[in-house]
Tab-separated table of C-alpha atoms in Angstrom:
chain	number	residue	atom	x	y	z
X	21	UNK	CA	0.000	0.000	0.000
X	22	UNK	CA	0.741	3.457	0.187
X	23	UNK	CA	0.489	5.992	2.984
X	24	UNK	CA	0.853	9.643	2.661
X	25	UNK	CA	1.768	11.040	5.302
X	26	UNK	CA	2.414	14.395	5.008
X	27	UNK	CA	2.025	16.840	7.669
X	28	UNK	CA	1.961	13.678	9.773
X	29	UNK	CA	-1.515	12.747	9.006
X	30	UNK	CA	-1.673	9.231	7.771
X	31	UNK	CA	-3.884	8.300	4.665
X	32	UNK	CA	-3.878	4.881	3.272
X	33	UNK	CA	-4.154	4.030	-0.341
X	34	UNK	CA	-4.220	0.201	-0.518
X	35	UNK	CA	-1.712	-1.620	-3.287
X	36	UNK	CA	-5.030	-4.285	-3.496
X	37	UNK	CA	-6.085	-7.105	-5.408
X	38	UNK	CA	-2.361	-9.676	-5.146
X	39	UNK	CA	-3.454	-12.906	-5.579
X	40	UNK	CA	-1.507	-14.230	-2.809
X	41	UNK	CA	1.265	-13.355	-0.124
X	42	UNK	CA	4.386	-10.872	-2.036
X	43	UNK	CA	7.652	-12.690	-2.048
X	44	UNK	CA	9.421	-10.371	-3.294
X	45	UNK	CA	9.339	-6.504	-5.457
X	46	UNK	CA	11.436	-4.329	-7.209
X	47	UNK	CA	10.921	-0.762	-7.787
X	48	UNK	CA	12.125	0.919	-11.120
X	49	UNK	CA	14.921	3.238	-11.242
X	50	UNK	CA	12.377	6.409	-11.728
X	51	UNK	CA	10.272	5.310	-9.109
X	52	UNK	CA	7.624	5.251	-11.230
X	53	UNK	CA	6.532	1.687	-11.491
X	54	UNK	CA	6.802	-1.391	-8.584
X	55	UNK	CA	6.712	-4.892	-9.579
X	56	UNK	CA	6.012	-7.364	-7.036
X	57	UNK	CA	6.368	-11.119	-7.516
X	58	UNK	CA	3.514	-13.188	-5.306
X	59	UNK	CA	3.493	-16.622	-4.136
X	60	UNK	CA	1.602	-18.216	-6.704
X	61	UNK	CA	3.825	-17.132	-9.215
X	62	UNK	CA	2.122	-13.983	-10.239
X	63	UNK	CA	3.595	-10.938	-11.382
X	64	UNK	CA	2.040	-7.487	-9.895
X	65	UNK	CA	3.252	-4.010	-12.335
X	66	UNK	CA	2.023	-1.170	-9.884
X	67	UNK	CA	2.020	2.765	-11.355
X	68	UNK	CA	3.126	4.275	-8.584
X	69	UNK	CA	1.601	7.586	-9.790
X	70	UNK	CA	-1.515	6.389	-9.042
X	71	UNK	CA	-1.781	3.450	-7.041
X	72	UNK	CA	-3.228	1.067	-9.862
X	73	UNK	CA	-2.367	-2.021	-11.527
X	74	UNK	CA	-1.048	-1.922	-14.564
X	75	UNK	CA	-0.442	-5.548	-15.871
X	76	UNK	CA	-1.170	-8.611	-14.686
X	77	UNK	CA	1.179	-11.668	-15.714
X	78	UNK	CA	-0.047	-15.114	-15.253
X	79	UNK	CA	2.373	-17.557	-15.841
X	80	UNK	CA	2.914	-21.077	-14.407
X	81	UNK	CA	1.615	-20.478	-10.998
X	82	UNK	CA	5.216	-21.207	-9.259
X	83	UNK	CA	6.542	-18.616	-6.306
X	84	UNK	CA	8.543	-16.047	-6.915
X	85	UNK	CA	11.273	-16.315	-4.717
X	86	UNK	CA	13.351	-13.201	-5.777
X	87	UNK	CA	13.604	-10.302	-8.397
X	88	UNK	CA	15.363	-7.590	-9.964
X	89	UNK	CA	15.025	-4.543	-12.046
X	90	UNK	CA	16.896	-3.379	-14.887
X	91	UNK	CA	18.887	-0.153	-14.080
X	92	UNK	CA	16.980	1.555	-17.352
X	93	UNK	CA	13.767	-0.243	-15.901
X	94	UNK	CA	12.831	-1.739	-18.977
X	95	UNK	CA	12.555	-5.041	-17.680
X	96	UNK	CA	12.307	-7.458	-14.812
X	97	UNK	CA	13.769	-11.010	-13.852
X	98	UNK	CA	11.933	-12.902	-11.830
X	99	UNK	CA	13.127	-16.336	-10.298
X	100	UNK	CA	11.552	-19.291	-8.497
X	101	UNK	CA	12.449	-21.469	-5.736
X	102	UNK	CA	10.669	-24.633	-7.268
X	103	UNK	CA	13.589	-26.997	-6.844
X	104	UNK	CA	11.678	-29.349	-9.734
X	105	UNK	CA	10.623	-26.576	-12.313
X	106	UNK	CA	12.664	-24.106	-11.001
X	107	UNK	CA	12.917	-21.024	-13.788
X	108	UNK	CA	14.262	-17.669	-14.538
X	109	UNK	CA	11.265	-15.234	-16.509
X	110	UNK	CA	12.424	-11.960	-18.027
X	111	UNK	CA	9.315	-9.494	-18.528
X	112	UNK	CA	8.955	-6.257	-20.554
X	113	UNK	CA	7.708	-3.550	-18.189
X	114	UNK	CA	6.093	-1.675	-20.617
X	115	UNK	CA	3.810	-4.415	-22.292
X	116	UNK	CA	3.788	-6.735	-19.065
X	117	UNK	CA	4.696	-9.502	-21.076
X	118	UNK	CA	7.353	-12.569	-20.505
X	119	UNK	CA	9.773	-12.152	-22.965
X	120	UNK	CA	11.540	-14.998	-22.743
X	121	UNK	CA	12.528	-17.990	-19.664
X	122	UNK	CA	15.984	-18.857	-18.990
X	123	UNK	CA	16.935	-22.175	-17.572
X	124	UNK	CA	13.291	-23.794	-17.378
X	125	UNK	CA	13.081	-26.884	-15.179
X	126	UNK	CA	17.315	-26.689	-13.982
X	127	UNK	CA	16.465	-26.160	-10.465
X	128	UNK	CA	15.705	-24.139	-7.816
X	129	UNK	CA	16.977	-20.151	-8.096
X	130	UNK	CA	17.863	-17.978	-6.039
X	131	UNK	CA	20.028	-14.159	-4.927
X	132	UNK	CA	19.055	-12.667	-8.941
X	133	UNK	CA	21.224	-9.880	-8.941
X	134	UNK	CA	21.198	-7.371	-12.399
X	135	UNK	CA	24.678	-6.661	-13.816
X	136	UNK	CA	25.385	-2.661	-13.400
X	137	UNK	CA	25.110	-1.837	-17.348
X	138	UNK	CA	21.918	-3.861	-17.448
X	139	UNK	CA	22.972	-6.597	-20.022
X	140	UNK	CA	23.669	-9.765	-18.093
X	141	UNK	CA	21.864	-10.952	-15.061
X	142	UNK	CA	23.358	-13.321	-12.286
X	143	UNK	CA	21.681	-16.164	-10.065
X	144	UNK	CA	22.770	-18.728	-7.358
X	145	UNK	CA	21.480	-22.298	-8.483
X	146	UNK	CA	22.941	-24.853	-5.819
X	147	UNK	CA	26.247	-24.967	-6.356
X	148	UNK	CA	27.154	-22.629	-8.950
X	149	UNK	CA	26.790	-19.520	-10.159
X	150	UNK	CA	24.639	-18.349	-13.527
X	151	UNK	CA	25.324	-15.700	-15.720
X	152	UNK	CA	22.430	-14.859	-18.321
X	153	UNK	CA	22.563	-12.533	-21.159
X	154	UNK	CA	19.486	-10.470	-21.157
X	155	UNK	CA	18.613	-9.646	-24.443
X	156	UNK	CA	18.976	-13.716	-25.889
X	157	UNK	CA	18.034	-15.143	-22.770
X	158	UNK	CA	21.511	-17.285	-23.764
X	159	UNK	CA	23.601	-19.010	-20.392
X	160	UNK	CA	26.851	-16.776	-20.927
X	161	UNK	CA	28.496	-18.788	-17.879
X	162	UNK	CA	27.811	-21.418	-16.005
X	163	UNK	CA	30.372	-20.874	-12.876
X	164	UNK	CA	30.912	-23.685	-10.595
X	165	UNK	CA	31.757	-23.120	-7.274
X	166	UNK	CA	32.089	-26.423	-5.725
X	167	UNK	CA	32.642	-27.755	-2.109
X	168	UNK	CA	35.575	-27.901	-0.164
X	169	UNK	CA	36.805	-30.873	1.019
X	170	UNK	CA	34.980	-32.516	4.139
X	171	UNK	CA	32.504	-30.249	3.790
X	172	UNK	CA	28.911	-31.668	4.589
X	173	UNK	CA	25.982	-29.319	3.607
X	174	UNK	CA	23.729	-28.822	6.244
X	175	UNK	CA	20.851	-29.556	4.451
X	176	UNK	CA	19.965	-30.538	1.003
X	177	UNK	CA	16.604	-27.845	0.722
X	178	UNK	CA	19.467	-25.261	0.885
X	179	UNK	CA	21.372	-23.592	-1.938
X	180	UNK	CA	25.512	-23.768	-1.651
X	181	UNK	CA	25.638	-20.404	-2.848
X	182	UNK	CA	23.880	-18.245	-0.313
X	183	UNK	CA	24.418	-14.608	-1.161
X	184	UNK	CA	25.724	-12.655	-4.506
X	185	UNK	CA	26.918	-9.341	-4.588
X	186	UNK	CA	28.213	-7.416	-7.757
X	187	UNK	CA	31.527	-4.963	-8.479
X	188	UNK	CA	30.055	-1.813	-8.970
X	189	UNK	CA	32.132	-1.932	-12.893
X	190	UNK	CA	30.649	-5.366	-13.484
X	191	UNK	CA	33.393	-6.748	-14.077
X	192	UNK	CA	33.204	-9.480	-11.296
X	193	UNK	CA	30.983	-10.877	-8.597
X	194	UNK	CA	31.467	-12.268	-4.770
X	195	UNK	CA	29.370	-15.306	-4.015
X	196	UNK	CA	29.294	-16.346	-0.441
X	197	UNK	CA	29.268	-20.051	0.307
X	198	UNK	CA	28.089	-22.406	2.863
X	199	UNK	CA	31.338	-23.958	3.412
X	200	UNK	CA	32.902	-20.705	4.791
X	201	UNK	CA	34.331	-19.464	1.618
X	202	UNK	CA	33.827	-16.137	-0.717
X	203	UNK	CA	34.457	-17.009	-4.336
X	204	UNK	CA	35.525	-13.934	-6.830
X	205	UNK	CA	34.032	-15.040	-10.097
X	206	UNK	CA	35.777	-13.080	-13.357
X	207	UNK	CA	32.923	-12.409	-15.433
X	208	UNK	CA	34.687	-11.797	-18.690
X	209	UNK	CA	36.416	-15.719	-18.463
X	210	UNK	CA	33.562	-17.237	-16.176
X	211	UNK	CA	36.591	-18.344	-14.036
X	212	UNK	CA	37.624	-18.050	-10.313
X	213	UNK	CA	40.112	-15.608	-9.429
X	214	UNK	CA	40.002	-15.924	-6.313
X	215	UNK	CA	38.860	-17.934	-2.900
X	216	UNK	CA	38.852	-15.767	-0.079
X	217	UNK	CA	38.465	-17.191	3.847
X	218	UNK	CA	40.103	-17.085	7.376
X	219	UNK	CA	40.556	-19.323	10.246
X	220	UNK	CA	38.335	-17.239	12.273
X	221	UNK	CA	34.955	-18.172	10.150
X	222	UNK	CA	34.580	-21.969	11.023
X	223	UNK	CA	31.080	-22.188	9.734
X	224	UNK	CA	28.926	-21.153	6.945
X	225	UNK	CA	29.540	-17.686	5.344
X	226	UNK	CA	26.222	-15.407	5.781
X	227	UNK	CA	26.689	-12.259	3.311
X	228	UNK	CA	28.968	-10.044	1.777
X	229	UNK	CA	29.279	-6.560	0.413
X	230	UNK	CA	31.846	-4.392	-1.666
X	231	UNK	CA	32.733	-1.286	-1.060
X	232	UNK	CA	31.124	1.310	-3.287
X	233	UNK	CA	34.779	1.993	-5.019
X	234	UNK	CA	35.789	-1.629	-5.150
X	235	UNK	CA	38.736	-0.857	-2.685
X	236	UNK	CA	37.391	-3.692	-0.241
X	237	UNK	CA	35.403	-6.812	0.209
X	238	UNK	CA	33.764	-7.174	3.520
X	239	UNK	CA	32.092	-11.036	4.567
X	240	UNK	CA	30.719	-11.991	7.849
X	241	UNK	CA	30.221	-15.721	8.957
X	242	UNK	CA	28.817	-17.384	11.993
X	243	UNK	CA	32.019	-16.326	14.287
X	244	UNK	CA	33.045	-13.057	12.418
X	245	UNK	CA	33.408	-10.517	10.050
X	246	UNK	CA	36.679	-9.663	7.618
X	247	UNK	CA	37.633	-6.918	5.658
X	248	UNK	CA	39.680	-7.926	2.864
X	249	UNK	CA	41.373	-5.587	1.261
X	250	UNK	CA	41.277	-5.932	-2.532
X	251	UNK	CA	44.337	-4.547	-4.074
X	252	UNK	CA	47.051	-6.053	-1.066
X	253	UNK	CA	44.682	-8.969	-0.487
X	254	UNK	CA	45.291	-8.422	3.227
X	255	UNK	CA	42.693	-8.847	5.422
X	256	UNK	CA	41.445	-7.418	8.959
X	257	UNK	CA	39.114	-9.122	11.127
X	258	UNK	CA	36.598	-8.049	13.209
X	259	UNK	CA	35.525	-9.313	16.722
X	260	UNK	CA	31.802	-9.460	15.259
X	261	UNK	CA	29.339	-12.034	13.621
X	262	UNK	CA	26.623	-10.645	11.935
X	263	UNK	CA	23.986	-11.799	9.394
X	264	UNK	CA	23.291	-9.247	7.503
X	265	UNK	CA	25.684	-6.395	5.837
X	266	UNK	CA	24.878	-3.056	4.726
X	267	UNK	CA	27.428	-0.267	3.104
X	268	UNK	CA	26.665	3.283	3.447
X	269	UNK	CA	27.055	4.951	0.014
X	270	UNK	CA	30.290	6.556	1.011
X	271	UNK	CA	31.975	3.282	2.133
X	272	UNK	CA	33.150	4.811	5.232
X	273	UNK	CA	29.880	2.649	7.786
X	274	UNK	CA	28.968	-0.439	7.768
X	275	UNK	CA	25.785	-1.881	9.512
X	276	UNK	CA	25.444	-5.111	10.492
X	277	UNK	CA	22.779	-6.953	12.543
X	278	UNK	CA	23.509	-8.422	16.170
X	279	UNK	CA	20.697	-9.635	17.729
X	280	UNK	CA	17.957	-7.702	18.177
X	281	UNK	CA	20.316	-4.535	17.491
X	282	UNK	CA	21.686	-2.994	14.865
X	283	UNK	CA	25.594	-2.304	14.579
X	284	UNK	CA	26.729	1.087	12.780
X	285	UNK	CA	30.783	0.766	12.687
X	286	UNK	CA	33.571	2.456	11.019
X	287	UNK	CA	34.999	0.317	7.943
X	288	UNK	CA	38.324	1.438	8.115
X	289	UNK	CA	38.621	1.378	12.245
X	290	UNK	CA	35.744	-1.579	13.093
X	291	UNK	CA	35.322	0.360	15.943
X	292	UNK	CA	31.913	1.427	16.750
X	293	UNK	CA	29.982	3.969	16.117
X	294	UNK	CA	26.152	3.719	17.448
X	295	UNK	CA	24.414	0.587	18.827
X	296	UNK	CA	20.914	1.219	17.553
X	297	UNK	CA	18.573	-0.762	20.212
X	298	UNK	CA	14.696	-1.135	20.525
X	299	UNK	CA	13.968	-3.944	18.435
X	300	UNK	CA	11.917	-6.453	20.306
X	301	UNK	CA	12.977	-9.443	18.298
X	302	UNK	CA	15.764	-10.475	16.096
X	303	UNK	CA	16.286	-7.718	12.845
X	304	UNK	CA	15.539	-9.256	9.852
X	305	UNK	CA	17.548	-6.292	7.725
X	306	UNK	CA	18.771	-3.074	7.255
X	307	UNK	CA	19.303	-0.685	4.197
X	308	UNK	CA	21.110	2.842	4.204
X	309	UNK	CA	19.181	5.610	2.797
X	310	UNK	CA	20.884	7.054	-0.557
X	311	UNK	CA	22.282	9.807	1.038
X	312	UNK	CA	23.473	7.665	4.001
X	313	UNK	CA	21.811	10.251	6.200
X	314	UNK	CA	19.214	7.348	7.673
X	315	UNK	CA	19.108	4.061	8.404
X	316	UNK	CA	15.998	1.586	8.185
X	317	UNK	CA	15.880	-1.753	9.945
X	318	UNK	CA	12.948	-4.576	10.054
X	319	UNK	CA	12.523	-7.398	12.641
X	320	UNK	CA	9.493	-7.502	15.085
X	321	UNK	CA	6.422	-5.844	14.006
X	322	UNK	CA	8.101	-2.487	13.160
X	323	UNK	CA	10.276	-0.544	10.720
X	324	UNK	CA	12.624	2.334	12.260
X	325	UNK	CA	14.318	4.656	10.559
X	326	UNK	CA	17.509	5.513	12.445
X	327	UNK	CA	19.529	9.144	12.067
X	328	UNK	CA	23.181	8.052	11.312
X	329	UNK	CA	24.658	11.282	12.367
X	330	UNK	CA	23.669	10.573	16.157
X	331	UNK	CA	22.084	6.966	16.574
X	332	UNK	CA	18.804	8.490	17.304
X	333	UNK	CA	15.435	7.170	16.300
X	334	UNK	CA	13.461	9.623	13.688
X	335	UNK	CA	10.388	7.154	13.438
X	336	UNK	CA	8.821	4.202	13.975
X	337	UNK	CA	6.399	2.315	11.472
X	338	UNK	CA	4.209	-0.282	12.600
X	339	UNK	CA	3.093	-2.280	9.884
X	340	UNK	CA	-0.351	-3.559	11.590
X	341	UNK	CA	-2.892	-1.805	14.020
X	342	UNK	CA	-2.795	-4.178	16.636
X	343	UNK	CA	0.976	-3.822	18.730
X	344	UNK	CA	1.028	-7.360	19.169
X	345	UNK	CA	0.791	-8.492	15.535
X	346	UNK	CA	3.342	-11.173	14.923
X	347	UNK	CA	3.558	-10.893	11.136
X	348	UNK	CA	6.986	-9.220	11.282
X	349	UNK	CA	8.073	-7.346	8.187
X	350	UNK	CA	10.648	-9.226	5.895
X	351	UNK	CA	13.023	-7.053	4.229
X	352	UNK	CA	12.679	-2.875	3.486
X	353	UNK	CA	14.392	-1.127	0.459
X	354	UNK	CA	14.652	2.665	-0.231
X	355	UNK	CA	13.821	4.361	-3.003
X	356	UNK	CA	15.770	6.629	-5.132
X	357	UNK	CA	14.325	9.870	-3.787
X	358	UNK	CA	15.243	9.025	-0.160
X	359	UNK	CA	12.031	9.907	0.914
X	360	UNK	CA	10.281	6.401	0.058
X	361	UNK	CA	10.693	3.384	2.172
X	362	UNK	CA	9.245	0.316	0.441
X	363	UNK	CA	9.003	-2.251	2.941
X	364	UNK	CA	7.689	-6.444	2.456
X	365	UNK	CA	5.587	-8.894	4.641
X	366	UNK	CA	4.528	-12.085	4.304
X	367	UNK	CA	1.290	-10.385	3.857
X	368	UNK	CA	2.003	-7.666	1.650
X	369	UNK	CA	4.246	-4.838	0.257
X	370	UNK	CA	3.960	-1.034	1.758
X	371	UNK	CA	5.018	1.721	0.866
X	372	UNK	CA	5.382	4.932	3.124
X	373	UNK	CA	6.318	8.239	2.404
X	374	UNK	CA	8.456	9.828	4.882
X	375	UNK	CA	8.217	13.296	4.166
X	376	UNK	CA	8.227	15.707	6.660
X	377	UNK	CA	6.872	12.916	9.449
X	378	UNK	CA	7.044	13.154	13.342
X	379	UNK	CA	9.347	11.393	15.539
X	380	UNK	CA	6.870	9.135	16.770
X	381	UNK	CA	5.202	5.901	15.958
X	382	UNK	CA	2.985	6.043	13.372
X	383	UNK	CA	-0.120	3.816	13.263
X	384	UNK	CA	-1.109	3.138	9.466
X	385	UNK	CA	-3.855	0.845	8.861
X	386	UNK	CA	-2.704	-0.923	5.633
X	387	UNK	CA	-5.106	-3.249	3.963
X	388	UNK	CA	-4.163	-6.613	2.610
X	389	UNK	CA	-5.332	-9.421	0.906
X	390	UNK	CA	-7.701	-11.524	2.765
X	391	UNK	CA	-7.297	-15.496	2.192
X	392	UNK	CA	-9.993	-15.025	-0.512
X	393	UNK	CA	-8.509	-14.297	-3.687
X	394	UNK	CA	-8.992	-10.064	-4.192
X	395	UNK	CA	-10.486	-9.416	-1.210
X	396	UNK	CA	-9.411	-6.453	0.481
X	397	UNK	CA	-10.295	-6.190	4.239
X	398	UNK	CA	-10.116	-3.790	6.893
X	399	UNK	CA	-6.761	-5.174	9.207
X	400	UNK	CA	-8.638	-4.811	12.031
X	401	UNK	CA	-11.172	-7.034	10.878
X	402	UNK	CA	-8.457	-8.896	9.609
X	403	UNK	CA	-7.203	-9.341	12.947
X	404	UNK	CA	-10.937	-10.234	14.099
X	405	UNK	CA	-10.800	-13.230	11.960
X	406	UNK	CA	-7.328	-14.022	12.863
X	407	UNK	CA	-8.291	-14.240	16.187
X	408	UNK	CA	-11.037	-16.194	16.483
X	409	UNK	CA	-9.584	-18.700	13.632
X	410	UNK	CA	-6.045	-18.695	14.508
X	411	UNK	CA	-3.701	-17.158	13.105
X	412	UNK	CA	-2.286	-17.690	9.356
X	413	UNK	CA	1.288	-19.552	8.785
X	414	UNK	CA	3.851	-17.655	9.616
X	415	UNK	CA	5.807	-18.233	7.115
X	416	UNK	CA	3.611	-18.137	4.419
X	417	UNK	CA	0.039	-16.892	5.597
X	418	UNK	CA	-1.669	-19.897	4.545
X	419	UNK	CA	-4.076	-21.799	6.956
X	420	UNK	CA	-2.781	-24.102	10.131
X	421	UNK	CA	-4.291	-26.575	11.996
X	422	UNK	CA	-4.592	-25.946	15.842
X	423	UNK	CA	-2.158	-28.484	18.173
X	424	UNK	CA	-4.003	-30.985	20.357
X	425	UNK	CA	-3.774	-28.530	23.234
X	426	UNK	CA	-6.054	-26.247	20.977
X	427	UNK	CA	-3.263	-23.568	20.151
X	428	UNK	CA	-2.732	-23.141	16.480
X	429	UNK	CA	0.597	-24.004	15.485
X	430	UNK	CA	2.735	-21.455	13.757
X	431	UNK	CA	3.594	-22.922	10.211
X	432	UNK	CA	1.585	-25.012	7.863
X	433	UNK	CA	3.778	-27.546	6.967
X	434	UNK	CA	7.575	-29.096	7.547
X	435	UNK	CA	8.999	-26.644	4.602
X	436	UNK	CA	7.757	-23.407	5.705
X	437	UNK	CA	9.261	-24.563	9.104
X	438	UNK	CA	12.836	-25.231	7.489
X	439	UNK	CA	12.103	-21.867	5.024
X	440	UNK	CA	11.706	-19.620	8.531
X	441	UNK	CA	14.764	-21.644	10.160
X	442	UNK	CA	16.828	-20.560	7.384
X	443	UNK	CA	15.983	-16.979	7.179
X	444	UNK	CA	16.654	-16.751	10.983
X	445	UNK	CA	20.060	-18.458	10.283
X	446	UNK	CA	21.205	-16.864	7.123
């Protein structure tokens, strides 16, 4: 939905009508469209202008596990986690319509990252890495990135390869990998140039960023996080794990998620800098504004928006009217204006202008889809129903059966279970 809340009155206009729970969006460079990829593999184009629907894709209902945008914003990749018909769908934004699929039925897919120029687009499959030329739909490279000896993968339902980031020329990309490793794939050969790890990471690696000038690599595991520095290869560890990473645009802060707090250091130093606290449960992300001036972080049933320059809390957005909601918000991206927080649940996407808002909690009423297909409800109905029915999966909203002691139980089924393991994990 979208909330205007200018002049810190709050009026709702509803994103309505997804056919399911959003997995996952992307918003086009102008800010002008939003496309957001549902569970049962529809594809939502939003004008953000006015609030309305502009296509409505309908292709093999699979989920949409992740997408990305073209930096012109002429089209959108969408990828699957199906690990039996997985897929990769490139759509035209203007016409709404699939262009062409990319490695139908390989697989599950998953961190689709779009190459800086726009004409290549990269995704983790298992236990390699996939390069895809846009305009043929053609597998440039196919980049393996295999195990390391003695290595046993915790699970089979999870991909090797669990996060991707790209050089800001292109030229290469850093894949993180379960066993502890972050590979540097050369683009241009589809080779490895390089393994990077160090004794202090004993487990799986979690994430990894590069600094906005490509001067540095920084990758955080289970038991801490390094810089590596890329032209001397040395590195410098930190006394800090951390699951999620976050580069302000500068390169000079890093955040990084501990807990139920978030961590804003120095990326030269590692010494810190604020300790933003006042989550209530375990931050699920965190994404710099574009002018590094504020910080947004997700976890219980809030977003806050954090002011860098002295730790402080500007607002707090809670994405449901009652306090107590569990549905916590899932990731949060700005926009390009720096005004626009776009921010994604299990049971929908928001969108919330922060213009000129108090520092104080606002209470938007955002509608969502019921479990009827296009039924848009009042949330506090919503929660009505909840209540007296139990409430939804909580991994992916769909109904639960109550336990024998009459509580309902929290996820639908063994996979959602493992899905919301992961993501706590990761």
């Amino acid at each position: 939905m979208l909330l205007d809340v200018t002049g810190g009155q709050s009026t709702p206009i509803p994103l309505g009508e997804h056919s399911s729970p959003v997995t996952s969006y992307a918003i086009s460079p102008d800010s002008a469209r939003l496309a957001a990829g549902c569970q049962d593999g529809t594809i939502w184009l939003w004008d953000l202008n006015v609030g309305a629907a502009e296509q409505r894709p309908d292709p093999r209902r699979v989920p949409s596990s992740s997408c990305a945008a073209a930096p012109d914003g002429s089209w959108l990749a969408t990828t699957d986690d199906n690990w039996q018909q997985g897929r990769i769908a490139i759509w035209d934004v203007t016409t709404g319509q699939q262009s062409r699929v990319c490695g139908a039925g390989a697989g599950r897919y998953d961190s689709c990252v779009a190459a800086p120029d726009g004409t290549w687009l990269a995704t983790a499959r298992s236990d390699a890495v996939l390069i895809w030329e846009v305009a043929t739909g053609r597998l440039r490279h196919h980049i393996e990135c295999p195990v390391r000896p003695g290595h046993v993968l915790i699970s089979a339902a999870t991909n090797y390869v669990i996060d991707l980031t790209v050089a800001p020329d292109g030229t290469w990309l850093a894949a993180a990998c379960e066993d502890g490793t972050v590979r540097l794939l050369d683009l241009a050969t589809g080779q490895t140039r390089d393994i990077l790890d160090h004794p202090a990471i004993t487990g799986r690696m979690l994430s990894c960023v590069v600094a906005p000038d490509a001067s540095w690599l920084a990758y955080s595991g289970l038991d801490a996080t390094v810089i590596h520095d890329l032209p001397s290869g040395t590195n410098r560890k930190i006394d800090s794990s951390s699951r999620l990473l976050d580069v302000s645009p500068d390169g000079s802060l890093l955040a990084s998620e501990q807990g139920f707090d978030i961590r804003v250091w120095a990326a030269a130093t590692g010494e810190t800098v604020h300790v933003l606290g006042g989550h209530t449960h375990f931050v699920k992300t965190c994404r710099w504004s574009p002018d590094g001036t504020r910080l947004a972080s997700a976890g219980d049933h809030t977003v806050r928006i954090w002011a860098t320059a002295t730790g402080g809390i500007e607002t707090t957005v809670r994405l449901y009217a009652d306090p107590n909601d569990s549905r916590n918000p899932m990731d949060c991206s700005w926009l390009s204006n720096g005004r626009t927080l776009a921010v994604t649940s299990k049971q929908g996407l928001h969108l919330f202008d922060l213009t000129n808002t108090p520092s104080d909690l606002i209470d938007p009423v955002p509608h969502r889809v019921d479990r009827s297909p296009a039924s848009l409800v009042d949330p506090q109905q919503c929660d009505e129903t909840l209540d007296a029915e139990g409430p939804g999966c909580s991994e992916c909203g769909g109904d639960v059966a109550r336990a024998g002691t009459g509580r309902p139980r929290r996820y639908c089924s063994r996979a959602c279970r493992q899905r919301a393991y992961r993501a706590r994990t990761r």
